[in-house]
Amino acid sequence: MKLSIIGTGYVGLVTGACFAKLGHTITCVDIDPEKIKKINNSIPPIYEEGLDCLLSENKEKISATTDYTSVLLHTDVTFLCVGTPSLKDGSIDLSYLKEATKQIAIALKNKKTWHLIVVKSTVLPGTTQNVILPLLEQYSGKKVGQDIGLTMNPEFLKEGVAIQDFLQPDRIVIGFYDDRSRNTLRELYKGFSCPLVETSLSAAEMIKYASNTFLATKISFINEIGNLCKKLRIDTYEVATGMGLDTRIGRPFLDSGIGWGGSCFPKDVNALIAWAKDIKEPTRIIESTKAVNTDQPLRLVKILRKHIPKLKGTTIGILGLAFKPNTDDIRDSRAIPIVEELLREGAHIKAYDPQAMENFKKIYPTIEYAPSASDVLSADAILITTKWKEFTTLPYQGKIIIDGRRIEQAKNAKIYEGVCW
Ligand SMILES: NC(=O)c1ccc[n+]([C@@H]2O[C@H](COP(=O)([O-])OP(=O)(O)OC[C@H]3O[C@@H](n4cnc5c(N)ncnc54)[C@H](O)[C@@H]3O)[C@@H](O)[C@H]2O)c1
């Protein structure tokens, strides 16, 4: 099929590159001309493992532009993948989505054939039906369900393993407005072996929020258990192994540490809380999930103070700035509140990350960035904040290490303490 992708961030570009690998022809649209230039030169504007190879292997099948009109006329299906970040009050910012929908609809005005719109951006229940559908009809002058098809197809990929997740998902959710749209997506995904879950538009939207807030809750839960375990001198990772073997529970997301960050969990948790407030429903569990996550990274600094009571004037090393390994994404990284706290205390920071330093420099241009991980080890004490593989082979002997991510090899340090162990 001929597919267009609106918004070429982590989700859009991975979606486009993977569908190209599966044989489809892809045109990407973005408002950022730098991204367009890079994609047309087969250079990924983001770091995601394997994406560079996918782009160059499929260069004949992927192109990018800022011009909606020709793209909409010459493709059959359009994936909406623009960002849906948080507003200051935590509620969802739909401005990018509304603008992109409006541009799509204007471009569809002169199209003679049926066109399918697939919402992949994470949006609150009701948004596809009550925000996107009316905009499509208003600006195209056409009828959804007749001239335009509409589906909601949430994305569950994890940054760092996004390509694998996209190509081998646990499930594909298709929320559909009309049968033709559902059948077109069935056809597009027919080579995938996972279950296809077909639902209403708003159930598809809710599945995404329920999944993300559940996973965030699972992490906050095990962090709370980890905090108890630390006090009781119980190994929280032994507890996780014992719990995780229960098939009702499962081992993933039971690694105690300094909490969750990234482009999705924080904003989705916030959006769900804000929306629930609007519809006057309590979200006690989800609010606690968030509260645990706010405190958890600061525990690392509290432990550091036990070993170095006065941080003013000391040099503190930070190993890891990305919100998790194998990405350059620093959105809501747990390193951020830690850096903030250390700066407030007057410490000098020496930080290193294999991929995320350029992004971190945009927010913190004045902290010191080390040329290598081992260079950070010259600091007075070192905090481990991201579980990058290269941090497992460092010479930790003789150092003070406070670990937020359970790097076993760091236990060789002179002084070693973990956030929950
Ligand atoms: N990143 C993830 O791991 C992930 C996983 C699942 C779902 N999601 C959801 O997918 C959506 C996209 O997330 P992301 O991380 O890829 O976002 P991103 O910020 O990396 O990318 C969004 C892109 O959209 C572009 N854009 C903004 N307005 C536009 C417009 N009017 N027309 C064309 N392009 C426009 C931006 O320039 C940017 O390149 C969000 O709703 C997010 O919640 C993200």
Coordinates of C-alpha atoms and ligand atoms in Angstrom, one line a residue:
M1 CA 0.0 0.0 0.0
K2 CA 1.0 3.6 -0.3
L3 CA 1.2 5.0 3.3
S4 CA 1.8 8.5 4.6
I5 CA 3.1 9.2 8.1
I6 CA 2.4 12.6 9.7
G7 CA 5.0 13.3 12.4
T8 CA 8.4 11.6 12.1
G9 CA 9.4 11.3 15.7
Y10 CA 10.1 8.0 17.5
V11 CA 6.7 6.4 16.6
G12 CA 6.2 7.9 13.1
L13 CA 9.7 7.1 11.8
V14 CA 9.8 3.6 13.2
T15 CA 6.3 3.0 11.8
G16 CA 7.3 4.3 8.4
A17 CA 10.6 2.4 8.3
C18 CA 9.0 -0.9 9.4
F19 CA 6.2 -0.7 6.9
A20 CA 8.8 0.0 4.2
K21 CA 10.6 -3.1 5.3
L22 CA 7.3 -5.0 4.9
G23 CA 7.1 -3.8 1.3
H24 CA 4.9 -0.7 1.5
T25 CA 5.8 2.7 0.0
I26 CA 6.1 5.5 2.6
T27 CA 6.0 9.2 2.5
C28 CA 6.7 11.1 5.7
V29 CA 5.5 14.6 6.6
D30 CA 6.9 16.7 9.3
I31 CA 7.0 20.4 10.1
D32 CA 10.7 20.3 10.9
P33 CA 12.7 20.7 7.7
E34 CA 15.9 19.5 9.4
K35 CA 14.2 16.1 10.0
I36 CA 12.9 16.0 6.4
K37 CA 16.4 16.6 5.1
K38 CA 17.9 13.9 7.2
I39 CA 15.3 11.3 6.4
N40 CA 15.7 12.0 2.7
N41 CA 19.5 11.3 3.2
S42 CA 18.6 8.1 5.1
I43 CA 19.9 9.5 8.4
P44 CA 17.7 9.0 11.4
P45 CA 17.0 12.3 13.2
I46 CA 16.7 10.3 16.5
Y47 CA 18.8 7.4 17.9
E48 CA 17.0 4.1 17.8
E49 CA 18.9 0.9 17.3
G50 CA 18.7 -0.5 13.8
L51 CA 16.8 2.5 12.4
D52 CA 19.8 3.7 10.3
C53 CA 20.0 0.3 8.6
L54 CA 16.3 0.2 8.0
L55 CA 16.3 3.7 6.4
S56 CA 19.2 3.0 4.1
E57 CA 18.1 -0.6 3.1
N58 CA 14.7 0.9 2.2
K59 CA 15.8 4.2 0.8
E60 CA 13.8 3.7 -2.5
K61 CA 10.6 3.2 -0.5
I62 CA 10.9 6.1 2.0
S63 CA 10.7 9.8 1.2
A64 CA 9.9 12.8 3.3
T65 CA 8.4 16.3 2.8
T66 CA 6.8 19.2 4.6
D67 CA 4.0 19.4 2.0
Y68 CA 0.7 17.7 3.0
T69 CA -1.2 18.2 -0.3
S70 CA 0.6 16.0 -2.7
V71 CA 1.3 13.4 0.0
L72 CA -2.4 13.0 0.8
L73 CA -3.4 12.8 -2.9
H74 CA -0.8 10.1 -3.6
T75 CA -1.2 7.8 -0.7
D76 CA -4.1 5.6 0.5
V77 CA -3.6 5.5 4.3
T78 CA -2.3 8.2 6.6
F79 CA -0.9 7.5 10.1
L80 CA -1.2 10.4 12.5
C81 CA 1.9 10.2 14.7
V82 CA 2.4 13.7 16.0
G83 CA 3.2 14.3 19.7
T84 CA 0.5 14.7 22.4
P85 CA 2.6 16.2 25.2
S86 CA 1.4 17.7 28.6
L87 CA 0.2 21.2 29.1
K88 CA 1.5 22.9 32.3
D89 CA -1.4 21.6 34.4
G90 CA -0.7 18.0 33.2
S91 CA -3.7 17.8 30.8
I92 CA -3.1 16.7 27.2
D93 CA -2.0 19.2 24.6
L94 CA -3.9 18.4 21.5
S95 CA -2.6 21.4 19.5
Y96 CA -0.2 19.5 17.3
L97 CA -2.8 16.8 16.6
K98 CA -5.5 19.3 15.8
E99 CA -3.3 21.3 13.4
A100 CA -2.1 18.1 11.7
T101 CA -5.7 16.9 11.3
K102 CA -6.7 20.2 9.9
Q103 CA -3.9 20.1 7.3
I104 CA -4.8 16.5 6.4
A105 CA -8.5 17.5 5.9
I106 CA -7.7 20.5 3.8
A107 CA -5.5 18.3 1.6
L108 CA -8.2 15.7 1.3
K109 CA -10.7 18.3 0.0
N110 CA -9.7 17.7 -3.6
K111 CA -9.1 13.9 -3.4
K112 CA -11.5 11.9 -5.5
T113 CA -10.9 8.5 -3.8
W114 CA -11.5 7.1 -0.3
H115 CA -8.7 7.7 2.2
L116 CA -8.1 6.1 5.6
I117 CA -6.9 8.1 8.6
V118 CA -5.2 6.0 11.4
V119 CA -4.7 7.8 14.7
K120 CA -1.5 6.4 16.3
S121 CA -0.8 9.2 18.6
T122 CA -1.8 8.5 22.2
V123 CA -5.1 10.3 22.8
L124 CA -7.7 10.3 25.6
P125 CA -10.9 8.3 25.2
G126 CA -13.3 10.2 23.0
T127 CA -10.7 12.3 21.2
T128 CA -10.8 10.4 17.8
Q129 CA -14.6 10.6 17.7
N130 CA -15.2 14.0 19.2
V131 CA -12.1 16.0 18.1
I132 CA -10.5 14.4 15.1
L133 CA -13.7 13.3 13.2
P134 CA -15.4 16.7 13.3
L135 CA -12.2 18.5 12.2
L136 CA -11.8 16.1 9.3
E137 CA -15.4 16.7 8.2
Q138 CA -15.2 20.5 8.7
Y139 CA -12.1 21.1 6.7
S140 CA -12.5 18.5 4.0
G141 CA -16.2 19.0 3.4
K142 CA -16.5 15.2 3.3
K143 CA -18.2 12.5 5.4
V144 CA -16.2 10.2 7.7
G145 CA -17.5 6.7 7.3
Q146 CA -18.2 7.3 3.7
D147 CA -15.5 9.4 1.9
I148 CA -12.9 9.1 4.7
G149 CA -12.2 6.1 6.9
L150 CA -11.2 6.5 10.5
T151 CA -9.4 4.1 12.9
M152 CA -7.5 4.4 16.2
N153 CA -4.5 2.1 16.3
P154 CA -2.5 2.8 19.5
E155 CA 1.3 2.1 19.5
F156 CA 2.9 0.1 22.2
L157 CA 6.6 0.1 21.1
K158 CA 9.3 0.8 23.6
E159 CA 12.1 3.1 22.7
G160 CA 15.4 1.2 22.5
V161 CA 13.8 -1.9 21.1
A162 CA 11.2 0.0 19.0
I163 CA 11.8 -1.9 15.7
Q164 CA 11.5 -5.3 17.3
D165 CA 8.4 -4.2 19.2
F166 CA 6.8 -2.8 16.1
L167 CA 7.5 -5.9 14.0
Q168 CA 6.7 -8.5 16.7
P169 CA 4.1 -6.8 18.9
D170 CA 2.2 -8.7 21.7
R171 CA -1.0 -7.5 20.1
I172 CA -2.4 -5.0 17.6
V173 CA -5.4 -2.9 18.7
I174 CA -7.7 -1.6 16.0
G175 CA -10.4 0.8 17.1
F176 CA -12.6 1.4 14.1
Y177 CA -15.4 3.8 13.1
D178 CA -16.5 1.9 10.0
D179 CA -16.1 -1.6 8.5
R180 CA -14.1 -0.5 5.4
S181 CA -11.5 1.1 7.7
R182 CA -11.3 -2.0 9.9
N183 CA -10.9 -4.2 6.8
T184 CA -8.1 -2.0 5.4
L185 CA -6.1 -2.2 8.6
R186 CA -6.8 -6.0 8.8
E187 CA -5.2 -6.2 5.4
L188 CA -2.3 -4.0 6.3
Y189 CA -1.5 -6.1 9.4
K190 CA -2.3 -9.5 7.9
G191 CA 1.3 -10.7 8.0
F192 CA 1.6 -10.2 11.8
S193 CA 1.1 -13.3 13.9
C194 CA 0.0 -11.7 17.1
P195 CA -3.7 -11.3 18.2
L196 CA -5.7 -8.4 16.5
V197 CA -8.0 -6.8 19.0
E198 CA -10.8 -5.0 17.3
T199 CA -12.7 -2.5 19.4
S200 CA -14.6 0.8 19.5
L201 CA -12.5 3.9 18.9
S202 CA -12.6 4.9 22.6
A203 CA -11.8 1.4 23.9
A204 CA -8.6 1.5 21.7
E205 CA -7.7 4.9 23.2
M206 CA -8.4 3.6 26.8
I207 CA -6.4 0.4 26.2
K208 CA -3.3 2.5 25.6
Y209 CA -3.8 4.6 28.8
A210 CA -4.7 1.7 30.9
S211 CA -1.6 -0.2 29.7
N212 CA 0.8 2.6 30.4
T213 CA -0.6 3.6 33.7
F214 CA -0.7 -0.1 34.8
L215 CA 3.0 -0.5 33.9
A216 CA 3.9 2.8 35.7
T217 CA 2.0 1.5 38.7
K218 CA 3.8 -1.9 38.6
I219 CA 7.2 0.0 38.7
S220 CA 6.1 2.3 41.5
F221 CA 4.7 -0.7 43.4
I222 CA 8.0 -2.6 43.2
N223 CA 9.9 0.6 44.2
E224 CA 7.7 0.9 47.3
I225 CA 8.4 -2.8 48.1
G226 CA 12.1 -2.1 47.3
N227 CA 12.1 0.8 49.8
L228 CA 10.7 -1.6 52.5
C229 CA 13.2 -4.3 51.5
K230 CA 16.1 -1.9 51.9
K231 CA 15.1 -1.1 55.5
L232 CA 14.5 -4.7 56.3
R233 CA 17.8 -5.8 54.6
I234 CA 15.9 -8.1 52.2
D235 CA 17.1 -8.3 48.6
T236 CA 14.3 -6.8 46.5
Y237 CA 15.6 -8.5 43.3
E238 CA 15.2 -11.9 45.0
V239 CA 11.6 -10.9 45.9
A240 CA 11.0 -9.8 42.3
T241 CA 12.2 -13.2 41.0
G242 CA 9.9 -15.0 43.4
M243 CA 7.0 -12.8 42.5
G244 CA 7.6 -12.7 38.8
L245 CA 7.4 -16.5 38.4
D246 CA 3.7 -16.2 39.2
T247 CA 2.2 -16.1 35.7
R248 CA -0.5 -13.7 37.0
I249 CA 2.2 -11.2 37.9
G250 CA 5.2 -11.7 35.4
R251 CA 8.8 -10.6 36.0
P252 CA 9.0 -7.6 33.6
F253 CA 8.7 -4.1 35.2
L254 CA 9.7 -5.5 38.7
D255 CA 13.2 -4.0 38.8
S256 CA 13.3 -1.6 41.8
G257 CA 15.2 1.5 41.1
I258 CA 14.8 5.3 40.8
G259 CA 11.6 5.1 38.8
W260 CA 10.0 5.7 35.4
G261 CA 10.4 8.5 33.0
G262 CA 10.4 8.9 29.2
S263 CA 8.1 10.4 26.7
C264 CA 5.0 8.4 27.6
F265 CA 4.5 7.2 31.2
P266 CA 4.7 10.7 32.9
K267 CA 2.6 12.5 30.4
D268 CA 0.0 9.7 30.0
V269 CA -0.3 9.3 33.8
N270 CA -0.7 13.1 34.1
A271 CA -3.2 13.3 31.3
L272 CA -5.4 10.5 32.8
I273 CA -5.4 12.1 36.2
A274 CA -6.3 15.5 34.7
W275 CA -9.1 14.0 32.5
A276 CA -10.5 12.0 35.4
K277 CA -10.7 15.2 37.4
D278 CA -12.7 16.8 34.6
I279 CA -15.1 13.9 34.6
K280 CA -15.2 13.9 38.4
E281 CA -13.8 10.4 39.0
P282 CA -11.1 9.7 41.6
T283 CA -7.7 8.2 40.5
R284 CA -6.3 7.3 43.9
I285 CA -4.0 4.5 42.7
I286 CA -2.7 6.5 39.7
E287 CA -2.0 9.5 41.9
S288 CA 0.0 7.4 44.3
T289 CA 1.9 5.8 41.4
K290 CA 2.9 9.3 40.5
A291 CA 3.8 10.4 44.0
V292 CA 6.1 7.4 44.6
N293 CA 7.8 8.2 41.3
T294 CA 8.4 11.8 42.3
D295 CA 10.1 10.8 45.6
Q296 CA 12.1 7.9 44.3
P297 CA 15.0 9.6 42.5
L298 CA 15.6 11.9 45.4
R299 CA 16.2 8.9 47.6
L300 CA 19.5 8.5 45.6
V301 CA 20.6 11.9 46.7
K302 CA 19.5 11.2 50.3
I303 CA 21.8 8.1 50.3
L304 CA 24.6 10.1 48.8
R305 CA 24.3 12.7 51.7
K306 CA 24.8 9.8 54.1
H307 CA 28.3 9.3 52.6
I308 CA 29.1 12.9 51.7
P309 CA 27.0 15.1 54.1
K310 CA 28.1 18.4 52.5
L311 CA 27.7 18.3 48.7
K312 CA 28.6 22.0 48.1
G313 CA 31.9 22.1 46.3
T314 CA 32.1 18.4 45.6
T315 CA 32.2 16.8 42.2
I316 CA 29.4 14.3 41.7
G317 CA 29.5 11.9 38.7
I318 CA 26.3 11.0 36.9
L319 CA 26.3 7.8 34.8
G320 CA 23.3 8.0 32.5
L321 CA 21.1 10.8 31.3
A322 CA 18.7 9.0 29.0
F323 CA 15.5 7.9 30.7
K324 CA 16.5 4.3 29.9
P325 CA 19.3 2.6 28.0
N326 CA 19.5 2.4 24.2
T327 CA 17.8 5.8 23.5
D328 CA 18.9 9.4 23.4
D329 CA 15.5 10.4 24.8
I330 CA 15.8 12.4 28.0
R331 CA 12.1 13.4 28.4
D332 CA 11.3 13.2 32.1
S333 CA 14.5 11.2 32.7
R334 CA 15.1 10.4 36.4
A335 CA 18.5 12.1 36.0
I336 CA 16.7 15.5 35.7
P337 CA 15.4 15.8 39.3
I338 CA 18.7 14.4 40.6
V339 CA 20.7 17.0 38.7
E340 CA 18.3 19.7 39.9
E341 CA 18.8 18.6 43.5
L342 CA 22.6 18.4 43.2
L343 CA 22.8 21.9 41.6
R344 CA 20.6 23.2 44.4
E345 CA 23.1 21.9 46.9
G346 CA 26.0 23.5 45.1
A347 CA 27.7 20.4 43.8
H348 CA 29.7 20.3 40.6
I349 CA 28.3 17.8 38.1
K350 CA 30.3 15.6 35.8
A351 CA 27.9 13.6 33.6
Y352 CA 28.2 11.0 30.9
D353 CA 25.8 9.2 28.6
P354 CA 26.6 7.3 25.4
Q355 CA 23.7 8.8 23.4
A356 CA 21.8 11.5 25.4
M357 CA 24.4 14.2 26.1
E358 CA 23.5 16.4 23.2
N359 CA 19.8 16.4 24.3
F360 CA 20.7 17.0 27.9
K361 CA 23.0 19.9 27.0
K362 CA 20.0 21.7 25.6
I363 CA 18.5 21.9 29.1
Y364 CA 21.7 22.0 31.2
P365 CA 24.4 23.7 29.1
T366 CA 26.7 24.5 32.0
I367 CA 27.2 21.2 33.8
E368 CA 30.4 19.3 32.8
Y369 CA 30.0 16.5 30.2
A370 CA 32.7 13.8 30.4
P371 CA 34.2 12.3 27.2
S372 CA 33.8 8.8 28.5
A373 CA 32.2 6.8 31.3
S374 CA 35.5 6.0 32.9
D375 CA 36.3 9.7 33.0
V376 CA 33.3 10.2 35.4
L377 CA 34.9 7.9 37.9
S378 CA 37.3 10.6 38.9
A379 CA 34.4 12.4 40.7
D380 CA 34.1 12.4 44.6
A381 CA 31.1 10.0 44.3
I382 CA 29.2 8.6 41.4
L383 CA 25.5 8.1 40.9
I384 CA 24.3 5.5 38.4
T385 CA 21.1 6.7 36.8
T386 CA 20.6 4.7 33.6
K387 CA 21.3 1.0 33.0
W388 CA 23.6 1.3 30.0
K389 CA 25.5 -1.9 29.2
E390 CA 28.8 -0.1 29.0
F391 CA 28.4 0.8 32.7
T392 CA 28.8 -2.9 33.6
T393 CA 32.5 -3.0 32.6
L394 CA 33.8 0.0 34.5
P395 CA 36.6 -0.2 37.1
Y396 CA 34.5 0.7 40.1
Q397 CA 37.2 -0.3 42.6
G398 CA 38.1 2.4 45.2
K399 CA 35.1 4.6 44.3
I400 CA 31.9 5.7 46.1
I401 CA 29.0 4.4 44.0
I402 CA 25.3 5.1 44.7
D403 CA 23.3 2.9 42.3
G404 CA 19.8 3.7 41.1
R405 CA 19.7 0.9 38.5
R406 CA 21.3 -2.2 40.0
I407 CA 24.6 -2.6 38.1
E408 CA 26.0 -5.8 39.8
Q409 CA 29.6 -5.0 38.8
A410 CA 29.5 -1.7 40.7
K411 CA 29.3 -3.7 43.9
N412 CA 33.2 -3.9 43.6
A413 CA 33.3 -0.2 44.7
K414 CA 34.9 0.9 48.0
I415 CA 31.5 2.1 49.1
Y416 CA 28.5 0.8 47.3
E417 CA 24.8 1.4 48.1
G418 CA 21.7 1.0 46.0
V419 CA 18.5 3.0 46.1
C420 CA 16.4 -0.1 47.2
W421 CA 19.2 -2.5 48.2
Ligands
LIG1 N1 7.9 7.6 22.0 C1 7.3 6.5 22.4 O1 8.0 5.6 22.9 C2 5.9 6.3 22.1 C3 5.3 5.0 22.2 C4 4.0 4.8 22.0 C5 3.2 5.9 21.7 N2 3.7 7.1 21.6 C6 2.8 8.2 21.3 O2 3.0 8.5 19.9 C7 2.9 10.0 19.7 C8 4.2 10.5 19.1 O3 5.2 10.3 20.0 P1 6.8 10.5 19.6 O4 7.6 10.1 20.8 O5 7.0 9.8 18.3 O6 6.8 12.1 19.4 P2 8.0 13.0 18.9 O7 7.9 14.3 19.7 O8 9.3 12.2 18.9 O9 7.6 13.3 17.4 C9 6.5 14.0 17.0 C10 6.8 14.6 15.6 O10 5.6 15.3 15.1 C11 6.1 16.4 14.4 N3 5.0 17.3 14.2 C12 4.4 18.2 15.1 N4 3.4 18.8 14.6 C13 3.3 18.4 13.3 C14 2.4 18.7 12.2 N5 1.4 19.6 12.4 N6 2.6 18.1 11.1 C15 3.6 17.2 10.9 N7 4.4 16.9 11.9 C16 4.3 17.5 13.1 C17 7.2 16.9 15.2 O11 8.1 17.8 14.5 C18 7.9 15.6 15.6 O12 8.9 15.3 14.6 C19 2.6 10.6 21.0 O13 1.2 10.7 21.1 C20 3.1 9.5 22.0 O14 2.4 9.5 23.2 C21 5.0 7.3 21.8

